[in-house]
Amino acid sequence: MLDVYMIKRWFRMNNPGYCSEADCSTATDTVEITGVTLDCSGTEDSPPMRLESIAGHDTPEGGMMAANGAPKMVDLPDEPAPGVGTYEDFNTIDWVREKCKDRDRHREITSRKKESICAWIISISDAFSGWLVVLLVGLMSGALAGAIDISAHWMTDLKDGVCLDGFWFNQEHCCWSSNETTFQERDRCPQWKSWAELITGSTSGPFAYIVNYLSYVSWALLFSFLAVSLVRAFAPYACGSGIPEIKTILSGFIIRGYLGKWTLLIKTLTLVLAVSSGLSLGKEGPLVHVACCCGNILCHLFTKYRTNEAKRREVLSAAAAVGVSVAFGAPIGGVLFSLEEVSYYFPLKTLWRSFFAALVAAFTLRSLNPFGNSRLVLFYVEFHSPWHLLELVPFILLGIFGGIWGALFTRANIAWCRRRKTTRLGHYPVLEVLVVTVVTAVLAFPNPFTRMSSSELISELFNDCSRLDSSKLCDFSNVTGDPFSGALVDRPASKSLTLAMVELCLALIFKMIMTVVTFGMKVPSGLFIPSMAVGAIAGRLLGVAMEQLAYYQHDWVLFSGWCSPGANCITPGLYAMVGAAACLGGVTRMTVSLVVIMFELTGGLEYIVPLMAAAMTSKWVADALGREGIYEAHIRLNGYPFLEAKGEFSHKTLAMDVMQPRRGYPPLSVLTQSGVTVGDAQALIANTSYSGFPVVISPESQRLVGFVLRRDLIISIENAQKRQEGVGSTSQIFFTECTPPPSPDESAPLKLRGIMDLSPFTVTDLTAMDIVVDIFRKLGLRQCLVTHNGRLLGIITKKDILKHMAQMANQDPDTILFN
C-alpha cells in the first residue's frame, strides 16, 4: 500500500496536469467554499514524466496520446514562449512584474555562482554589466556630441563665407594662424573670404551686401530643406526636442522605434542641419534624445537590459544625464536634471551610474575640445566685481519676467502646435519649415545680434566689458579705469551703445515670436538655448540700464553706501546670466538642476544666490499663471499616458466612480479558470481591444483568481498550436493547479496557469481615488482590479485615471489617445 501511495505522489509531482478524481473533486469543493484553489500538484518545476515508465508500454511518436488513449495535456514548459512577457507598441509596462522578473533572474544567478567557475564568471559579468553599459553610453554620446558641435559651428560659418586654406575650417580656426588680423576685426583675415568677395571681389557696397544677404538665406533654406526631408523620409521620430517623449518612455510607456538606430542616425545629421540653418532652436534638448538612443541601442548588447524593460529604463535615466552633460558641459547638472525633470524611477544605484556616465561623457567631450578654448564649459565668464545685496531686487524682477515669459510661451506654443495638428497646416510640414526659415533668415540678417548663432549671442551677452573688447555692447564714451587691470570704471553710454540697445530690443521681440513658431516643427529643435537667449537679452538690457542709472544717479538711496562715483558697481553680464536662468526656469520649471547647470555652464560659482533667487521666483510666477511646464504641456497635447508624479489629486471621488465598467453597464469581459475553450478565448480577443482579462472562478461567483495579459494569451495559444497537434478551437483552457484527465474524444487541453498573474493588485470599490492615484504613481501599475466583498466589479487602468483627472480639470478626456 505504501508503494502505491509513493508512486501516485511521485506521479502527481512530475505531472502537474494530473490529479485523481477524488483530488479534483476536493479541489472543486474547496474552491466553491473558500475561493482558494487547492495545490495538489506539488511543484511545476519538474518536467512531465513519460507515461511508459509507469504504464509499462510506449506512447505513439510525438507523445500526443496518453496510455489510456486520451489526448495528452499541453502544459507550457518552464521556459516561456518567445514573446511572452513583452509588450506591444503604445502600451505601458508593468513595473512590478518587470522588477519581479529581474529579482528572480538575479536570485538564480546568485544561487548558481558557487557551482562552477563558469557560473562565478557569469555572476561577476552580470554585476559589472551595468557599469559597462553606462561607460559605453558616455563614450558614444560624448563622441557624437563633439562631432555635432564641430559640424554645426562649421556649417553656421559656411553661410557667411569659406576658408581658402581648407573649406573644412570654420572662420575662427581659419584665422588662428594668420598674422594679418586686426584688433577690431579679429575674426577677419585674408584666408577667410565672404561670398561677396568670392563673387564680386568686394567686401562693401550695396551689391556686396545683397550677395551676402542672398547667400545667407539660400544656405539657410538648403540646410532646413535637407533636415525636414531626411526626417520626413527616414525617421519621423527624429523631429522636435524629444524630452517629452523621453519622460513618457521613462514612466513606462512603449514607443517602438523612438530610440532606434535610424532615429539616432537621422537625428544626429538633421540636428546639425537645423542648428546651422539659423532657426530659433538649440541642440541641447535633442542631445538628450541622442544620448537615450545610444543607451537603448547599447542595451541590446546585454541580455539583462534587452529582456527587461524596467532595467533598460535605468540605463535610459543615466543616458538622459549624459545628454545634458555633453550639451552644457555640466555633468553634475545632468545628473540632477535626470533626477528632477525626466526620470520616473531613480534608485540609488542609478544615481551612481548616472554620475559615472556623465563623468565619462564630459571627459570624452573635453578630449575632443569642440569649442577650441580648452574648457568644458560653453560660456565661460569672469566678472571683475562681486554682486551687492540690493541687487537682489532687479534679480527678482528678472525672475518675474522669466516666469511671465515662460507661462506665456507655453500657452502660445501649445496653441500654435494645436492649430498645426487640427488644421491643414500640419499636412505640409516641409512647406512650413521652409516658410519659417525664409522669414527667420530675412529678418535676422540685418540685425547683427540675430544674424549670429544663439550660442555666440549668449556668450557675448554674458561677457563683462574690458578694454580688450571690441563689441558694440562695450562701446562707452569717456572711459576711465586702470589700464593694467583691464576693467572699465566710469562707463557712460555712447551713441553706438544706445544703437546696440535698440538692436537688442528688436532681437528680443524677434526671438520671442520665432521661438514660439519654431518649437514643434518637423525638425530637431531644442528649447534651452532660445529660452536662455531671450532671458540673456532681457537681463543685459536691465543690466545696462542699472549701470547707467548708477553712473548718473549714484547719490540715490538704492546706490548710496556701496556704489561710489568712479566705482565699477554693476556688471551687465551677470544680469544677462541671471535673466537666462530665469527664462529657462520659467519655461521648463526646473529649479535645483537649473542652478547647477548654470554655474557649471559659466563657471560662475560665486553667483549661486542670484541664480537661486531668479530660478525660484520664475517658477513661482509661472506656476501661478499655469501649472504645466512646456514638456508636460506637450505630453498632454500628444495624448501620452503620463501620470505626473509632482501633482496632487485633491478630488473626493472613489474607485467605483472611475472603474470600467460603471454600475449599470454590461459586465466586465473575463475568463474563467476552467471551462473556457480556445475558440471562446479567440472570440473574446477578436471582439475586444482590452490589454488583459481578469480570471475568475466562475461567471456566477466572480471570485478573482488572477489576471492574464492579452499579448501573452495570444502568443501562448499560437505557440501551443504550432508545437502540438490536436490543439483546436474546442480545446479546453485551464488556469487551475489541478486539471481533470481528458477523455479520448476531446481535443488536447491547454494549461496556461504559468502566464497568469496570481497576485494582481486590487482595491475595493470604496477606496478613495487619491489613494489609488498614489498606488499607480509609486508602484508604476498599468491596471488595478476593483472588488466588493471579494467579488470582481471592474478594472482601473492608467488611461482611466488620466481621463478622470482631465474631467475633474474640465478638460477633454478624449485627448488621452493611447492605451
Short mmCIF file of C-alpha atoms in Angstrom, two decimals, residues 449 472-473 495-505 541:
data_model
loop_
_atom_site.label_atom_id
_atom_site.label_comp_id
_atom_site.label_asym_id
_atom_site.label_seq_id
_atom_site.Cartn_x
_atom_site.Cartn_y
_atom_site.Cartn_z
CA PHE A 449 22.58 90.18 -32.82
CA LYS A 472 29.20 97.16 -29.63
CA LEU A 473 27.93 96.32 -26.15
CA LYS A 495 25.60 106.53 -29.30
CA SER A 496 26.90 103.19 -30.50
CA LEU A 497 25.84 101.54 -27.26
CA THR A 498 22.41 103.19 -27.49
CA LEU A 499 22.01 101.82 -31.01
CA ALA A 500 23.06 98.38 -29.75
CA MET A 501 20.35 98.55 -27.08
CA VAL A 502 17.76 99.30 -29.75
CA GLU A 503 19.01 96.34 -31.79
CA LEU A 504 18.82 94.15 -28.68
CA CYS A 505 15.19 95.21 -28.11
CA LEU A 541 19.10 95.42 -21.19
#
